[in-house]
């Protein structure tokens, strides 16, 4: 009985805690808070955490150099639990309770889209570091600035190599999300423009582990290349199951999130020969636009004991924070409208390459879209190398 | 034609693994009336236990399997003793809610302990598939199906032929009479739950190397397990086995010939149809346990 | 007496909320709690009063959300027409479930509802032309009332409060009516109830329709508040949350779902404050287990017990 009372009181106490107003105001030497919304739990927890790790490296580097405008920066990290409703809640909390002047997030396109109305409601800018849906920058939301490429841009990045790859007939296998569907659309259009025949377009649920049915169907089409768009775990499974079914095709993975390193580790020989579109090449960082920065990032990441395979996604966290920090510096103060205006003036080189925003979307309410660098690598002899058709 | 055969083979292999998941749950749900939402978490536990044993401790494959089964049994027993026994007599919904809490806690504990990155579990089988005419099947999958069959057989033997099994069946048919006859009710409950959890863990240890180990792998497994249990009839071991195979084949054929996007819908529609026309399960006339 | 005072105090607090809730974020939490209150009340109708558990309730919520969003976006319907249409669509789905599950009870009913929700979820992901699939429906317009747009939180709070109050009233009238008594009779002893002429299936279908329609209303309110609908509304976790609210609050009571909704909307947010992100979900699971352990029949029945113990001369309440 006493225990019941105790527990009930404790629970009421927890609820009261939630309703208490937030703590005191900010002073001029107080740290600048930057909001981060990522999926830290749920099915894509690995990716969200990689981005977080990259963001933390950026924060520490900035603070080691004395901060920005004489103040240190602090990351206010929220978990969107891979759920758009939580992404919107997290954005609300960051803006209203924590009073962050800028946010980075929210990884998945539907999570970003769910958070976007909050940005407009309160007038706070967000740097989008991963989402690939075209609609993110086409909805006329002037508070959105994206540094990751939409699928169309990615497809354009591959276009010059299509002939060299020797693709004549292509099949698609993608995860059944906005990302997978958008990718099939974008790459399909691009390939058709180049005169390539498109065979089958198959889907898999995000949590599916058995793709044998889809692979059996794909085997029948007589194509020579298979484009894969999904997370690294499913790619591993597709490669292994493809090997079991003796599917002899060129494989091209898109989206940049699937680390070839992890594929080699887990799919072994099944990954041999596959091509991968990536936005960061941690295996040869010197080949990146700012080789010195890229190498320093890889070294710091490794020093912290973070898994190597996370680098292909972790750099996004770094570049997102670096972009926001630059905007705060240019604005001279940590005020959301000033930061939004300053973002248009940002011109830096991140780990991926140059970051500079161009107008995208309906006139008068454009969002910002940068043109990130796009690379292709190949798995050869159990290691990641530049593709055989590129003689660099 | 050969496409059809390959689909069938794929379906049977998948179905064998579904059956393994189903028989553990049919004991817990069918006999103990516990809506075990955490069933998939014991499956996940088995996979991670196998990973720890193989990749970290370097044990041989069969030892890892046993380690996984032991881990499942132990945690299952603990769960029953600490959470279910004190709540015995409360409504089925209260028990369900506790298992939901266990589900959330276990999954996030796994996430904390192992991180969100999927783990590949090493295994000693060659990766090149065995080819029988136009069909391909990986040696690992063949092993999984055979081991699953063996475990199902062992479970059946235990329930039907041993005194423990008789005691279990007696307890769940009529608890008071069984108690009067000297059956240790409390221990039977604990053993039954532990047994069901151990089977789920075994499924995880077997399927882990086929796919990958990651914290949320249990969610879909739970759902498929419930489907299999209903298809086969509550408490019906043979039914769960056949139900599992049927679900696997139906899913494969649906994904192959109808649409890969609606793959899981096949399972759902199958359940709805079965429940409409044969609510006691497809194999109602077959041997029932409880 | 105490109960009535508490209810009155609660009502005053609710109506005046925008005045004393300092932080718009907290008002956001209250609005979500309000929407979940409607959902919890609807689930309670089925679970608490007919004894049948629907684990596919998120399907009715989602159908309501999508119906309302699509009508507003594609056909430019006013919110005030879209909302009842959403209730109708969900109610129809509830009728389908009720009829499908004619003779099914207990675990079998649960599984039909899960399967139904699963199919609907997959349809919403794959039927691109209708629902835009995983890309979702952004830009759902907020409700307008004459020249005003209910875009502010305060305005929306009153809308949700009205919806919740209406739902509560409907439940109350239903439960205390002849229909309600028939439902309770069926829950407690179906064969006996049938022997006195109560048609179990007819009442189950009725309860399912009303329950689903209410969930559809909640869905519509959700769609026009968050202004973005995607297949994630069908997530099983929403159903799980509703179930937690009803059972932990106290099923079979009217106050239970309300209390449960408030508590379990506030809890994850409280954990966001109190605990680092790594531990939040784990803490949630542990809190849930402890809660069930110490209050297995739910919070409201436990409070009723306390009250009864304090006033032993009064006859036991129903």
PDB file of N, CA, C and O in Angstrom, chain A residues 178-227:
ATOM      1  N   UNK A 178      10.277   6.582 -49.354  1.00  0.00           N
ATOM      2  CA  UNK A 178      10.384   7.726 -50.257  1.00  0.00           C
ATOM      3  C   UNK A 178      11.753   7.726 -50.947  1.00  0.00           C
ATOM      4  O   UNK A 178      11.883   8.051 -52.119  1.00  0.00           O
ATOM      5  N   UNK A 179      12.771   7.325 -50.199  1.00  0.00           N
ATOM      6  CA  UNK A 179      14.121   7.308 -50.744  1.00  0.00           C
ATOM      7  C   UNK A 179      14.226   6.296 -51.885  1.00  0.00           C
ATOM      8  O   UNK A 179      14.680   6.627 -52.994  1.00  0.00           O
ATOM      9  N   UNK A 180      13.795   5.058 -51.619  1.00  0.00           N
ATOM     10  CA  UNK A 180      13.919   4.020 -52.639  1.00  0.00           C
ATOM     11  C   UNK A 180      13.129   4.376 -53.890  1.00  0.00           C
ATOM     12  O   UNK A 180      13.606   4.255 -55.014  1.00  0.00           O
ATOM     13  N   UNK A 181      11.896   4.810 -53.677  1.00  0.00           N
ATOM     14  CA  UNK A 181      11.051   5.120 -54.841  1.00  0.00           C
ATOM     15  C   UNK A 181      11.599   6.300 -55.614  1.00  0.00           C
ATOM     16  O   UNK A 181      11.576   6.319 -56.851  1.00  0.00           O
ATOM     17  N   UNK A 182      12.057   7.324 -54.847  1.00  0.00           N
ATOM     18  CA  UNK A 182      12.594   8.502 -55.519  1.00  0.00           C
ATOM     19  C   UNK A 182      13.825   8.156 -56.333  1.00  0.00           C
ATOM     20  O   UNK A 182      14.038   8.664 -57.439  1.00  0.00           O
ATOM     21  N   UNK A 183      14.626   7.255 -55.804  1.00  0.00           N
ATOM     22  CA  UNK A 183      15.846   6.861 -56.487  1.00  0.00           C
ATOM     23  C   UNK A 183      15.538   6.133 -57.793  1.00  0.00           C
ATOM     24  O   UNK A 183      16.131   6.423 -58.842  1.00  0.00           O
ATOM     25  N   UNK A 184      14.575   5.210 -57.736  1.00  0.00           N
ATOM     26  CA  UNK A 184      14.207   4.481 -58.953  1.00  0.00           C
ATOM     27  C   UNK A 184      13.724   5.452 -60.022  1.00  0.00           C
ATOM     28  O   UNK A 184      14.088   5.365 -61.201  1.00  0.00           O
ATOM     29  N   UNK A 185      12.904   6.406 -59.578  1.00  0.00           N
ATOM     30  CA  UNK A 185      12.387   7.408 -60.519  1.00  0.00           C
ATOM     31  C   UNK A 185      13.523   8.173 -61.162  1.00  0.00           C
ATOM     32  O   UNK A 185      13.635   8.269 -62.383  1.00  0.00           O
ATOM     33  N   UNK A 186      14.406   8.721 -60.307  1.00  0.00           N
ATOM     34  CA  UNK A 186      15.471   9.586 -60.815  1.00  0.00           C
ATOM     35  C   UNK A 186      16.446   8.829 -61.712  1.00  0.00           C
ATOM     36  O   UNK A 186      16.784   9.276 -62.818  1.00  0.00           O
ATOM     37  N   UNK A 187      16.913   7.680 -61.250  1.00  0.00           N
ATOM     38  CA  UNK A 187      17.872   6.928 -62.048  1.00  0.00           C
ATOM     39  C   UNK A 187      17.226   6.334 -63.290  1.00  0.00           C
ATOM     40  O   UNK A 187      17.851   6.259 -64.350  1.00  0.00           O
ATOM     41  N   UNK A 188      15.962   5.931 -63.150  1.00  0.00           N
ATOM     42  CA  UNK A 188      15.261   5.396 -64.315  1.00  0.00           C
ATOM     43  C   UNK A 188      15.184   6.435 -65.425  1.00  0.00           C
ATOM     44  O   UNK A 188      15.472   6.147 -66.587  1.00  0.00           O
ATOM     45  N   UNK A 189      14.795   7.665 -65.042  1.00  0.00           N
ATOM     46  CA  UNK A 189      14.697   8.728 -66.041  1.00  0.00           C
ATOM     47  C   UNK A 189      16.046   8.966 -66.701  1.00  0.00           C
ATOM     48  O   UNK A 189      16.150   9.090 -67.929  1.00  0.00           O
ATOM     49  N   UNK A 190      17.082   9.058 -65.889  1.00  0.00           N
ATOM     50  CA  UNK A 190      18.406   9.352 -66.432  1.00  0.00           C
ATOM     51  C   UNK A 190      18.860   8.256 -67.372  1.00  0.00           C
ATOM     52  O   UNK A 190      19.366   8.508 -68.472  1.00  0.00           O
ATOM     53  N   UNK A 191      18.676   7.005 -66.980  1.00  0.00           N
ATOM     54  CA  UNK A 191      19.147   5.893 -67.803  1.00  0.00           C
ATOM     55  C   UNK A 191      18.367   5.804 -69.107  1.00  0.00           C
ATOM     56  O   UNK A 191      18.936   5.527 -70.166  1.00  0.00           O
ATOM     57  N   UNK A 192      17.066   6.060 -69.004  1.00  0.00           N
ATOM     58  CA  UNK A 192      16.275   6.007 -70.242  1.00  0.00           C
ATOM     59  C   UNK A 192      16.755   7.069 -71.218  1.00  0.00           C
ATOM     60  O   UNK A 192      16.828   6.841 -72.416  1.00  0.00           O
ATOM     61  N   UNK A 193      17.115   8.240 -70.663  1.00  0.00           N
ATOM     62  CA  UNK A 193      17.637   9.316 -71.516  1.00  0.00           C
ATOM     63  C   UNK A 193      18.893   8.870 -72.249  1.00  0.00           C
ATOM     64  O   UNK A 193      19.175   9.309 -73.346  1.00  0.00           O
ATOM     65  N   UNK A 194      19.678   7.992 -71.607  1.00  0.00           N
ATOM     66  CA  UNK A 194      20.908   7.526 -72.231  1.00  0.00           C
ATOM     67  C   UNK A 194      20.671   6.302 -73.104  1.00  0.00           C
ATOM     68  O   UNK A 194      21.614   5.662 -73.542  1.00  0.00           O
ATOM     69  N   UNK A 195      19.426   5.964 -73.322  1.00  0.00           N
ATOM     70  CA  UNK A 195      19.123   4.853 -74.211  1.00  0.00           C
ATOM     71  C   UNK A 195      19.232   3.490 -73.569  1.00  0.00           C
ATOM     72  O   UNK A 195      19.271   2.475 -74.253  1.00  0.00           O
ATOM     73  N   UNK A 196      19.251   3.436 -72.235  1.00  0.00           N
ATOM     74  CA  UNK A 196      19.337   2.140 -71.554  1.00  0.00           C
ATOM     75  C   UNK A 196      17.927   1.599 -71.344  1.00  0.00           C
ATOM     76  O   UNK A 196      17.004   2.338 -71.034  1.00  0.00           O
ATOM     77  N   UNK A 197      17.792   0.289 -71.510  1.00  0.00           N
ATOM     78  CA  UNK A 197      16.487  -0.340 -71.312  1.00  0.00           C
ATOM     79  C   UNK A 197      16.260  -0.600 -69.830  1.00  0.00           C
ATOM     80  O   UNK A 197      17.181  -1.048 -69.140  1.00  0.00           O
ATOM     81  N   UNK A 198      15.050  -0.333 -69.375  1.00  0.00           N
ATOM     82  CA  UNK A 198      14.745  -0.586 -67.969  1.00  0.00           C
ATOM     83  C   UNK A 198      13.864  -1.827 -67.865  1.00  0.00           C
ATOM     84  O   UNK A 198      12.809  -1.901 -68.478  1.00  0.00           O
ATOM     85  N   UNK A 199      14.335  -2.811 -67.086  1.00  0.00           N
ATOM     86  CA  UNK A 199      13.576  -4.053 -66.936  1.00  0.00           C
ATOM     87  C   UNK A 199      12.628  -4.004 -65.752  1.00  0.00           C
ATOM     88  O   UNK A 199      11.634  -3.315 -65.759  1.00  0.00           O
ATOM     89  N   UNK A 200      12.969  -4.738 -64.700  1.00  0.00           N
ATOM     90  CA  UNK A 200      12.054  -4.837 -63.562  1.00  0.00           C
ATOM     91  C   UNK A 200      12.369  -3.790 -62.503  1.00  0.00           C
ATOM     92  O   UNK A 200      13.504  -3.338 -62.374  1.00  0.00           O
ATOM     93  N   UNK A 201      11.327  -3.383 -61.764  1.00  0.00           N
ATOM     94  CA  UNK A 201      11.517  -2.508 -60.597  1.00  0.00           C
ATOM     95  C   UNK A 201      10.846  -3.199 -59.422  1.00  0.00           C
ATOM     96  O   UNK A 201       9.636  -3.204 -59.309  1.00  0.00           O
ATOM     97  N   UNK A 202      11.660  -3.814 -58.558  1.00  0.00           N
ATOM     98  CA  UNK A 202      11.112  -4.549 -57.422  1.00  0.00           C
ATOM     99  C   UNK A 202      11.365  -3.798 -56.126  1.00  0.00           C
ATOM    100  O   UNK A 202      12.295  -2.995 -56.027  1.00  0.00           O
ATOM    101  N   UNK A 203      10.499  -4.072 -55.121  1.00  0.00           N
ATOM    102  CA  UNK A 203      10.631  -3.391 -53.837  1.00  0.00           C
ATOM    103  C   UNK A 203      10.805  -4.377 -52.714  1.00  0.00           C
ATOM    104  O   UNK A 203      10.430  -5.530 -52.827  1.00  0.00           O
ATOM    105  N   UNK A 204      11.358  -3.878 -51.605  1.00  0.00           N
ATOM    106  CA  UNK A 204      11.399  -4.683 -50.392  1.00  0.00           C
ATOM    107  C   UNK A 204      11.015  -3.789 -49.216  1.00  0.00           C
ATOM    108  O   UNK A 204      11.377  -2.614 -49.177  1.00  0.00           O
ATOM    109  N   UNK A 205      10.293  -4.367 -48.259  1.00  0.00           N
ATOM    110  CA  UNK A 205       9.928  -3.606 -47.077  1.00  0.00           C
ATOM    111  C   UNK A 205      11.177  -3.282 -46.280  1.00  0.00           C
ATOM    112  O   UNK A 205      12.157  -4.016 -46.327  1.00  0.00           O
ATOM    113  N   UNK A 206      11.123  -2.204 -45.533  1.00  0.00           N
ATOM    114  CA  UNK A 206      12.305  -1.740 -44.812  1.00  0.00           C
ATOM    115  C   UNK A 206      12.853  -2.801 -43.864  1.00  0.00           C
ATOM    116  O   UNK A 206      14.043  -2.873 -43.634  1.00  0.00           O
ATOM    117  N   UNK A 207      11.947  -3.620 -43.301  1.00  0.00           N
ATOM    118  CA  UNK A 207      12.400  -4.603 -42.326  1.00  0.00           C
ATOM    119  C   UNK A 207      12.549  -5.992 -42.929  1.00  0.00           C
ATOM    120  O   UNK A 207      12.835  -6.941 -42.220  1.00  0.00           O
ATOM    121  N   UNK A 208      12.387  -6.126 -44.243  1.00  0.00           N
ATOM    122  CA  UNK A 208      12.436  -7.459 -44.855  1.00  0.00           C
ATOM    123  C   UNK A 208      13.847  -8.031 -44.803  1.00  0.00           C
ATOM    124  O   UNK A 208      14.834  -7.309 -44.919  1.00  0.00           O
ATOM    125  N   UNK A 209      13.956  -9.327 -44.612  1.00  0.00           N
ATOM    126  CA  UNK A 209      15.271  -9.958 -44.608  1.00  0.00           C
ATOM    127  C   UNK A 209      15.407 -10.995 -45.711  1.00  0.00           C
ATOM    128  O   UNK A 209      16.493 -11.463 -45.990  1.00  0.00           O
ATOM    129  N   UNK A 210      14.291 -11.355 -46.332  1.00  0.00           N
ATOM    130  CA  UNK A 210      14.371 -12.387 -47.364  1.00  0.00           C
ATOM    131  C   UNK A 210      13.931 -11.808 -48.695  1.00  0.00           C
ATOM    132  O   UNK A 210      12.763 -11.505 -48.889  1.00  0.00           O
ATOM    133  N   UNK A 211      14.878 -11.639 -49.597  1.00  0.00           N
ATOM    134  CA  UNK A 211      14.569 -11.025 -50.897  1.00  0.00           C
ATOM    135  C   UNK A 211      14.642 -12.045 -52.026  1.00  0.00           C
ATOM    136  O   UNK A 211      14.756 -11.671 -53.190  1.00  0.00           O
ATOM    137  N   UNK A 212      14.579 -13.322 -51.671  1.00  0.00           N
ATOM    138  CA  UNK A 212      14.742 -14.343 -52.703  1.00  0.00           C
ATOM    139  C   UNK A 212      13.690 -14.261 -53.793  1.00  0.00           C
ATOM    140  O   UNK A 212      13.970 -14.461 -54.974  1.00  0.00           O
ATOM    141  N   UNK A 213      12.447 -13.932 -53.390  1.00  0.00           N
ATOM    142  CA  UNK A 213      11.386 -13.860 -54.397  1.00  0.00           C
ATOM    143  C   UNK A 213      11.707 -12.790 -55.431  1.00  0.00           C
ATOM    144  O   UNK A 213      11.613 -13.025 -56.644  1.00  0.00           O
ATOM    145  N   UNK A 214      12.101 -11.613 -54.931  1.00  0.00           N
ATOM    146  CA  UNK A 214      12.403 -10.515 -55.860  1.00  0.00           C
ATOM    147  C   UNK A 214      13.588 -10.883 -56.744  1.00  0.00           C
ATOM    148  O   UNK A 214      13.585 -10.609 -57.946  1.00  0.00           O
ATOM    149  N   UNK A 215      14.605 -11.525 -56.160  1.00  0.00           N
ATOM    150  CA  UNK A 215      15.792 -11.866 -56.940  1.00  0.00           C
ATOM    151  C   UNK A 215      15.469 -12.908 -57.997  1.00  0.00           C
ATOM    152  O   UNK A 215      15.991 -12.857 -59.118  1.00  0.00           O
ATOM    153  N   UNK A 216      14.616 -13.859 -57.637  1.00  0.00           N
ATOM    154  CA  UNK A 216      14.224 -14.862 -58.631  1.00  0.00           C
ATOM    155  C   UNK A 216      13.562 -14.188 -59.823  1.00  0.00           C
ATOM    156  O   UNK A 216      13.816 -14.525 -60.981  1.00  0.00           O
ATOM    157  N   UNK A 217      12.693 -13.207 -59.540  1.00  0.00           N
ATOM    158  CA  UNK A 217      12.034 -12.492 -60.641  1.00  0.00           C
ATOM    159  C   UNK A 217      13.041 -11.716 -61.477  1.00  0.00           C
ATOM    160  O   UNK A 217      12.954 -11.691 -62.710  1.00  0.00           O
ATOM    161  N   UNK A 218      13.994 -11.083 -60.796  1.00  0.00           N
ATOM    162  CA  UNK A 218      14.962 -10.255 -61.514  1.00  0.00           C
ATOM    163  C   UNK A 218      15.837 -11.119 -62.413  1.00  0.00           C
ATOM    164  O   UNK A 218      16.234 -10.721 -63.506  1.00  0.00           O
ATOM    165  N   UNK A 219      16.135 -12.327 -61.926  1.00  0.00           N
ATOM    166  CA  UNK A 219      16.959 -13.220 -62.728  1.00  0.00           C
ATOM    167  C   UNK A 219      16.358 -13.466 -64.109  1.00  0.00           C
ATOM    168  O   UNK A 219      17.058 -13.721 -65.076  1.00  0.00           O
ATOM    169  N   UNK A 220      15.030 -13.405 -64.186  1.00  0.00           N
ATOM    170  CA  UNK A 220      14.354 -13.756 -65.442  1.00  0.00           C
ATOM    171  C   UNK A 220      14.422 -12.668 -66.492  1.00  0.00           C
ATOM    172  O   UNK A 220      14.078 -12.893 -67.642  1.00  0.00           O
ATOM    173  N   UNK A 221      14.794 -11.431 -66.103  1.00  0.00           N
ATOM    174  CA  UNK A 221      14.633 -10.334 -67.057  1.00  0.00           C
ATOM    175  C   UNK A 221      15.744 -10.266 -68.104  1.00  0.00           C
ATOM    176  O   UNK A 221      15.598  -9.603 -69.122  1.00  0.00           O
ATOM    177  N   UNK A 222      16.855 -10.912 -67.829  1.00  0.00           N
ATOM    178  CA  UNK A 222      17.946 -10.867 -68.802  1.00  0.00           C
ATOM    179  C   UNK A 222      18.710  -9.557 -68.785  1.00  0.00           C
ATOM    180  O   UNK A 222      19.393  -9.211 -69.748  1.00  0.00           O
ATOM    181  N   UNK A 223      18.591  -8.796 -67.701  1.00  0.00           N
ATOM    182  CA  UNK A 223      19.348  -7.554 -67.634  1.00  0.00           C
ATOM    183  C   UNK A 223      20.805  -7.813 -67.289  1.00  0.00           C
ATOM    184  O   UNK A 223      21.184  -8.931 -66.944  1.00  0.00           O
ATOM    185  N   UNK A 224      21.636  -6.753 -67.410  1.00  0.00           N
ATOM    186  CA  UNK A 224      23.046  -6.945 -67.096  1.00  0.00           C
ATOM    187  C   UNK A 224      23.472  -6.200 -65.849  1.00  0.00           C
ATOM    188  O   UNK A 224      24.549  -6.417 -65.330  1.00  0.00           O
ATOM    189  N   UNK A 225      22.620  -5.278 -65.369  1.00  0.00           N
ATOM    190  CA  UNK A 225      22.985  -4.486 -64.195  1.00  0.00           C
ATOM    191  C   UNK A 225      21.810  -4.398 -63.240  1.00  0.00           C
ATOM    192  O   UNK A 225      20.656  -4.348 -63.653  1.00  0.00           O
ATOM    193  N   UNK A 226      22.113  -4.393 -61.946  1.00  0.00           N
ATOM    194  CA  UNK A 226      21.082  -4.238 -60.924  1.00  0.00           C
ATOM    195  C   UNK A 226      21.423  -3.026 -60.070  1.00  0.00           C
ATOM    196  O   UNK A 226      22.511  -2.941 -59.503  1.00  0.00           O
ATOM    197  N   UNK A 227      20.487  -2.071 -60.009  1.00  0.00           N
ATOM    198  CA  UNK A 227      20.660  -0.897 -59.155  1.00  0.00           C
ATOM    199  C   UNK A 227      19.985  -1.174 -57.817  1.00  0.00           C
ATOM    200  O   UNK A 227      18.800  -1.497 -57.763  1.00  0.00           O
TER     201      UNK A 227
END
